[in-house]
């Protein structure tokens, strides 16, 4: 058996761990964001709209945090697909340990920032939708804060894309 | 003894049925219009479908044709397309917000006139 110091047999383990980390942590963040803002929407639904507010919040506006949580999962999905395309069954070209660590960094960066962004979207979505029920002027501020939370996940995606190109070269 | 009530012919509150015009809520109108209008359901379904199809579809449509196998650009395009769908959703929601606020004002103005 040949000895490959830079491309050992266990190197693909780290790449696959990167795929799993991207998808698992990103989905945890997206699930938290969806569930927490869903609690807020349900809380709005228990009030009688004709007594409390003059302008009831529409369904489209209440669901903005849920849509943003879905985008977090799309980021994780994109990175998982990109890493999975670079990994092949053992053949003539060996998967180097450098590529494995780089893919692990890709997955963890997009997964953990997705977790952070999903947490932010969940908390802001819950309280924001409840506040929007009583004061509709909060809408623009709520959407802006949600976008700033969403951008955290986008930064992780950008870093992961750059790392992914390095692993190829 | 002459004015004795015939108890057996009276109904308890459990036996009383809601006849037309006699129930406690008979003079109130029930809101029987659907809680979610049809156009909102269509809008949400369209955006849900777009959210699923557009990023993944744009990735696989462009990875071998437009970008010639460079999957990084195709992945970046998929993320951009997801954000395009999100921005379109926010714009639609914001326009709905404005129309909601304008309509009651119009109604109130007509009442004053």
PDB file of C-alpha atoms in Angstrom, chain A:
ATOM      1  CA  UNK A   1       0.000   0.000   0.000  1.00  0.00           C
ATOM      2  CA  UNK A   2       1.375   3.349  -1.058  1.00  0.00           C
ATOM      3  CA  UNK A   3       1.855   6.076   1.485  1.00  0.00           C
ATOM      4  CA  UNK A   4       0.266   9.448   0.676  1.00  0.00           C
ATOM      5  CA  UNK A   5       1.197  12.001   3.346  1.00  0.00           C
ATOM      6  CA  UNK A   6      -0.836  14.806   1.761  1.00  0.00           C
ATOM      7  CA  UNK A   7      -3.752  12.632   0.667  1.00  0.00           C
ATOM      8  CA  UNK A   8      -4.460   9.976   3.265  1.00  0.00           C
ATOM      9  CA  UNK A   9      -7.379   7.576   3.071  1.00  0.00           C
ATOM     10  CA  UNK A  10      -9.341   9.389   5.758  1.00  0.00           C
ATOM     11  CA  UNK A  11      -9.222  12.758   3.960  1.00  0.00           C
ATOM     12  CA  UNK A  12     -12.739  12.459   2.416  1.00  0.00           C
ATOM     13  CA  UNK A  13     -14.105  12.142   5.956  1.00  0.00           C
ATOM     14  CA  UNK A  14     -13.520  15.863   6.513  1.00  0.00           C
ATOM     15  CA  UNK A  15     -15.163  16.829   3.227  1.00  0.00           C
ATOM     16  CA  UNK A  16     -18.228  14.774   4.046  1.00  0.00           C
ATOM     17  CA  UNK A  17     -18.265  16.251   7.530  1.00  0.00           C
ATOM     18  CA  UNK A  18     -18.336  19.659   5.819  1.00  0.00           C
ATOM     19  CA  UNK A  19     -21.364  18.667   3.731  1.00  0.00           C
ATOM     20  CA  UNK A  20     -23.180  17.404   6.808  1.00  0.00           C
ATOM     21  CA  UNK A  21     -22.248  20.463   8.891  1.00  0.00           C
ATOM     22  CA  UNK A  22     -23.521  22.848   6.205  1.00  0.00           C
ATOM     23  CA  UNK A  23     -26.859  21.126   5.864  1.00  0.00           C
ATOM     24  CA  UNK A  24     -27.446  20.264   9.535  1.00  0.00           C
ATOM     25  CA  UNK A  25     -26.562  23.604  11.130  1.00  0.00           C
ATOM     26  CA  UNK A  26     -28.154  25.630   8.345  1.00  0.00           C
ATOM     27  CA  UNK A  27     -31.371  23.661   8.689  1.00  0.00           C
ATOM     28  CA  UNK A  28     -31.340  24.071  12.471  1.00  0.00           C
ATOM     29  CA  UNK A  29     -31.125  27.831  11.998  1.00  0.00           C
ATOM     30  CA  UNK A  30     -33.838  27.868   9.323  1.00  0.00           C
ATOM     31  CA  UNK A  31     -36.090  25.660  11.456  1.00  0.00           C
ATOM     32  CA  UNK A  32     -35.670  27.895  14.512  1.00  0.00           C
ATOM     33  CA  UNK A  33     -36.436  30.988  12.438  1.00  0.00           C
ATOM     34  CA  UNK A  34     -39.525  29.401  10.901  1.00  0.00           C
ATOM     35  CA  UNK A  35     -40.845  28.032  14.196  1.00  0.00           C
ATOM     36  CA  UNK A  36     -40.245  31.164  16.289  1.00  0.00           C
ATOM     37  CA  UNK A  37     -41.764  33.545  13.736  1.00  0.00           C
ATOM     38  CA  UNK A  38     -44.591  31.056  13.255  1.00  0.00           C
ATOM     39  CA  UNK A  39     -45.325  31.365  16.987  1.00  0.00           C
ATOM     40  CA  UNK A  40     -45.547  35.127  16.443  1.00  0.00           C
ATOM     41  CA  UNK A  41     -48.017  34.721  13.572  1.00  0.00           C
ATOM     42  CA  UNK A  42     -50.138  32.380  15.693  1.00  0.00           C
ATOM     43  CA  UNK A  43     -50.030  34.949  18.517  1.00  0.00           C
ATOM     44  CA  UNK A  44     -51.362  37.594  16.137  1.00  0.00           C
ATOM     45  CA  UNK A  45     -54.143  35.229  15.117  1.00  0.00           C
ATOM     46  CA  UNK A  46     -55.518  34.894  18.662  1.00  0.00           C
ATOM     47  CA  UNK A  47     -56.394  38.587  18.852  1.00  0.00           C
ATOM     48  CA  UNK A  48     -59.662  39.807  17.414  1.00  0.00           C
ATOM     49  CA  UNK A  49     -58.471  42.009  14.587  1.00  0.00           C
ATOM     50  CA  UNK A  50     -61.585  44.209  14.497  1.00  0.00           C
ATOM     51  CA  UNK A  51     -61.147  45.248  18.140  1.00  0.00           C
ATOM     52  CA  UNK A  52     -57.400  45.763  18.419  1.00  0.00           C
ATOM     53  CA  UNK A  53     -56.252  47.322  15.193  1.00  0.00           C
ATOM     54  CA  UNK A  54     -57.591  49.380  12.377  1.00  0.00           C
ATOM     55  CA  UNK A  55     -55.424  47.779   9.693  1.00  0.00           C
ATOM     56  CA  UNK A  56     -54.975  44.038  10.157  1.00  0.00           C
ATOM     57  CA  UNK A  57     -51.574  42.728   9.014  1.00  0.00           C
ATOM     58  CA  UNK A  58     -51.872  40.823   5.805  1.00  0.00           C
ATOM     59  CA  UNK A  59     -50.742  37.232   5.478  1.00  0.00           C
ATOM     60  CA  UNK A  60     -48.095  38.204   2.954  1.00  0.00           C
ATOM     61  CA  UNK A  61     -46.391  40.570   5.382  1.00  0.00           C
ATOM     62  CA  UNK A  62     -46.539  38.206   8.349  1.00  0.00           C
ATOM     63  CA  UNK A  63     -44.810  35.499   6.343  1.00  0.00           C
ATOM     64  CA  UNK A  64     -41.706  37.546   5.452  1.00  0.00           C
ATOM     65  CA  UNK A  65     -39.603  36.030   8.312  1.00  0.00           C
ATOM     66  CA  UNK A  66     -40.629  32.537   7.210  1.00  0.00           C
ATOM     67  CA  UNK A  67     -39.523  33.198   3.627  1.00  0.00           C
ATOM     68  CA  UNK A  68     -36.205  34.597   4.882  1.00  0.00           C
ATOM     69  CA  UNK A  69     -35.626  31.473   6.977  1.00  0.00           C
ATOM     70  CA  UNK A  70     -36.167  29.444   3.839  1.00  0.00           C
ATOM     71  CA  UNK A  71     -33.369  31.361   2.119  1.00  0.00           C
ATOM     72  CA  UNK A  72     -30.961  30.327   4.904  1.00  0.00           C
ATOM     73  CA  UNK A  73     -31.658  26.711   4.014  1.00  0.00           C
ATOM     74  CA  UNK A  74     -31.079  27.477   0.328  1.00  0.00           C
ATOM     75  CA  UNK A  75     -27.588  28.833   1.149  1.00  0.00           C
ATOM     76  CA  UNK A  76     -26.713  25.601   2.954  1.00  0.00           C
ATOM     77  CA  UNK A  77     -28.120  23.564   0.096  1.00  0.00           C
ATOM     78  CA  UNK A  78     -26.009  25.398  -2.490  1.00  0.00           C
ATOM     79  CA  UNK A  79     -22.789  24.815  -0.538  1.00  0.00           C
ATOM     80  CA  UNK A  80     -23.654  21.174   0.071  1.00  0.00           C
ATOM     81  CA  UNK A  81     -24.207  20.620  -3.663  1.00  0.00           C
ATOM     82  CA  UNK A  82     -20.947  22.395  -4.526  1.00  0.00           C
ATOM     83  CA  UNK A  83     -18.895  20.309  -2.067  1.00  0.00           C
ATOM     84  CA  UNK A  84     -20.609  17.095  -3.128  1.00  0.00           C
ATOM     85  CA  UNK A  85     -19.704  17.747  -6.765  1.00  0.00           C
ATOM     86  CA  UNK A  86     -16.000  17.954  -5.855  1.00  0.00           C
ATOM     87  CA  UNK A  87     -16.017  14.612  -4.060  1.00  0.00           C
ATOM     88  CA  UNK A  88     -15.668  11.394  -6.010  1.00  0.00           C
ATOM     89  CA  UNK A  89     -15.277   7.745  -5.118  1.00  0.00           C
ATOM     90  CA  UNK A  90     -11.639   6.625  -4.686  1.00  0.00           C
ATOM     91  CA  UNK A  91      -9.909   6.527  -8.077  1.00  0.00           C
ATOM     92  CA  UNK A  92      -6.682   7.603  -9.778  1.00  0.00           C
ATOM     93  CA  UNK A  93      -6.927  11.162  -8.432  1.00  0.00           C
ATOM     94  CA  UNK A  94      -6.645  11.190  -4.652  1.00  0.00           C
ATOM     95  CA  UNK A  95      -8.642  13.564  -2.466  1.00  0.00           C
ATOM     96  CA  UNK A  96      -6.078  15.585  -0.542  1.00  0.00           C
ATOM     97  CA  UNK A  97      -6.242  16.388   3.137  1.00  0.00           C
ATOM     98  CA  UNK A  98      -6.078  20.098   2.223  1.00  0.00           C
ATOM     99  CA  UNK A  99      -9.287  19.759   0.202  1.00  0.00           C
ATOM    100  CA  UNK A 100     -10.913  17.913   3.081  1.00  0.00           C
ATOM    101  CA  UNK A 101     -10.144  20.633   5.607  1.00  0.00           C
ATOM    102  CA  UNK A 102     -11.130  23.324   3.127  1.00  0.00           C
ATOM    103  CA  UNK A 103     -14.507  21.678   2.533  1.00  0.00           C
ATOM    104  CA  UNK A 104     -14.967  21.292   6.272  1.00  0.00           C
ATOM    105  CA  UNK A 105     -14.332  25.031   6.677  1.00  0.00           C
ATOM    106  CA  UNK A 106     -16.853  25.716   3.872  1.00  0.00           C
ATOM    107  CA  UNK A 107     -19.537  23.663   5.553  1.00  0.00           C
ATOM    108  CA  UNK A 108     -18.981  24.989   9.059  1.00  0.00           C
ATOM    109  CA  UNK A 109     -18.845  28.629   7.920  1.00  0.00           C
ATOM    110  CA  UNK A 110     -22.097  28.478   5.989  1.00  0.00           C
ATOM    111  CA  UNK A 111     -23.765  26.246   8.586  1.00  0.00           C
ATOM    112  CA  UNK A 112     -22.888  28.250  11.682  1.00  0.00           C
ATOM    113  CA  UNK A 113     -23.660  31.639  10.096  1.00  0.00           C
ATOM    114  CA  UNK A 114     -26.949  30.127   8.949  1.00  0.00           C
ATOM    115  CA  UNK A 115     -27.621  29.117  12.553  1.00  0.00           C
ATOM    116  CA  UNK A 116     -26.883  32.675  13.713  1.00  0.00           C
ATOM    117  CA  UNK A 117     -29.007  34.255  10.977  1.00  0.00           C
ATOM    118  CA  UNK A 118     -31.896  31.882  11.627  1.00  0.00           C
ATOM    119  CA  UNK A 119     -31.806  32.662  15.359  1.00  0.00           C
ATOM    120  CA  UNK A 120     -31.837  36.399  14.614  1.00  0.00           C
ATOM    121  CA  UNK A 121     -34.709  36.065  12.124  1.00  0.00           C
ATOM    122  CA  UNK A 122     -36.692  33.951  14.574  1.00  0.00           C
ATOM    123  CA  UNK A 123     -36.474  36.405  17.474  1.00  0.00           C
ATOM    124  CA  UNK A 124     -36.998  39.515  15.329  1.00  0.00           C
ATOM    125  CA  UNK A 125     -39.807  37.863  13.364  1.00  0.00           C
ATOM    126  CA  UNK A 126     -41.682  36.831  16.505  1.00  0.00           C
ATOM    127  CA  UNK A 127     -41.575  40.211  18.234  1.00  0.00           C
ATOM    128  CA  UNK A 128     -41.753  42.183  14.987  1.00  0.00           C
ATOM    129  CA  UNK A 129     -44.974  40.574  13.789  1.00  0.00           C
ATOM    130  CA  UNK A 130     -46.584  41.098  17.212  1.00  0.00           C
ATOM    131  CA  UNK A 131     -45.531  44.756  17.214  1.00  0.00           C
ATOM    132  CA  UNK A 132     -46.711  45.191  13.634  1.00  0.00           C
ATOM    133  CA  UNK A 133     -50.176  44.108  14.754  1.00  0.00           C
ATOM    134  CA  UNK A 134     -50.467  47.186  16.982  1.00  0.00           C
ATOM    135  CA  UNK A 135     -48.427  49.694  14.984  1.00  0.00           C
ATOM    136  CA  UNK A 136     -48.146  49.201  11.251  1.00  0.00           C
ATOM    137  CA  UNK A 137     -45.315  51.735  10.891  1.00  0.00           C
ATOM    138  CA  UNK A 138     -42.965  49.149  12.381  1.00  0.00           C
ATOM    139  CA  UNK A 139     -43.080  47.236   9.086  1.00  0.00           C
ATOM    140  CA  UNK A 140     -40.170  48.997   7.356  1.00  0.00           C
ATOM    141  CA  UNK A 141     -37.941  48.700  10.431  1.00  0.00           C
ATOM    142  CA  UNK A 142     -38.838  45.056  10.909  1.00  0.00           C
ATOM    143  CA  UNK A 143     -37.995  44.204   7.296  1.00  0.00           C
ATOM    144  CA  UNK A 144     -34.686  46.113   7.513  1.00  0.00           C
ATOM    145  CA  UNK A 145     -33.620  44.276  10.680  1.00  0.00           C
ATOM    146  CA  UNK A 146     -34.637  40.983   9.107  1.00  0.00           C
ATOM    147  CA  UNK A 147     -32.511  41.780   6.054  1.00  0.00           C
ATOM    148  CA  UNK A 148     -29.518  42.635   8.248  1.00  0.00           C
ATOM    149  CA  UNK A 149     -29.962  39.299  10.008  1.00  0.00           C
ATOM    150  CA  UNK A 150     -30.262  37.543   6.659  1.00  0.00           C
ATOM    151  CA  UNK A 151     -27.030  39.179   5.433  1.00  0.00           C
ATOM    152  CA  UNK A 152     -25.118  37.369   8.214  1.00  0.00           C
ATOM    153  CA  UNK A 153     -25.924  34.105   6.490  1.00  0.00           C
ATOM    154  CA  UNK A 154     -24.977  35.629   3.132  1.00  0.00           C
ATOM    155  CA  UNK A 155     -21.500  36.504   4.442  1.00  0.00           C
ATOM    156  CA  UNK A 156     -20.988  32.893   5.436  1.00  0.00           C
ATOM    157  CA  UNK A 157     -22.082  31.820   1.962  1.00  0.00           C
ATOM    158  CA  UNK A 158     -19.604  34.203   0.294  1.00  0.00           C
ATOM    159  CA  UNK A 159     -16.718  32.936   2.443  1.00  0.00           C
ATOM    160  CA  UNK A 160     -17.720  29.347   1.719  1.00  0.00           C
ATOM    161  CA  UNK A 161     -17.819  29.996  -2.034  1.00  0.00           C
ATOM    162  CA  UNK A 162     -14.332  31.547  -1.952  1.00  0.00           C
ATOM    163  CA  UNK A 163     -12.981  28.621   0.085  1.00  0.00           C
ATOM    164  CA  UNK A 164     -14.585  26.199  -2.345  1.00  0.00           C
ATOM    165  CA  UNK A 165     -12.741  27.722  -5.307  1.00  0.00           C
ATOM    166  CA  UNK A 166      -9.437  27.433  -3.400  1.00  0.00           C
ATOM    167  CA  UNK A 167     -10.044  23.740  -2.778  1.00  0.00           C
ATOM    168  CA  UNK A 168     -10.335  23.137  -6.504  1.00  0.00           C
ATOM    169  CA  UNK A 169      -7.087  24.803  -7.574  1.00  0.00           C
TER     170      UNK A 169
END
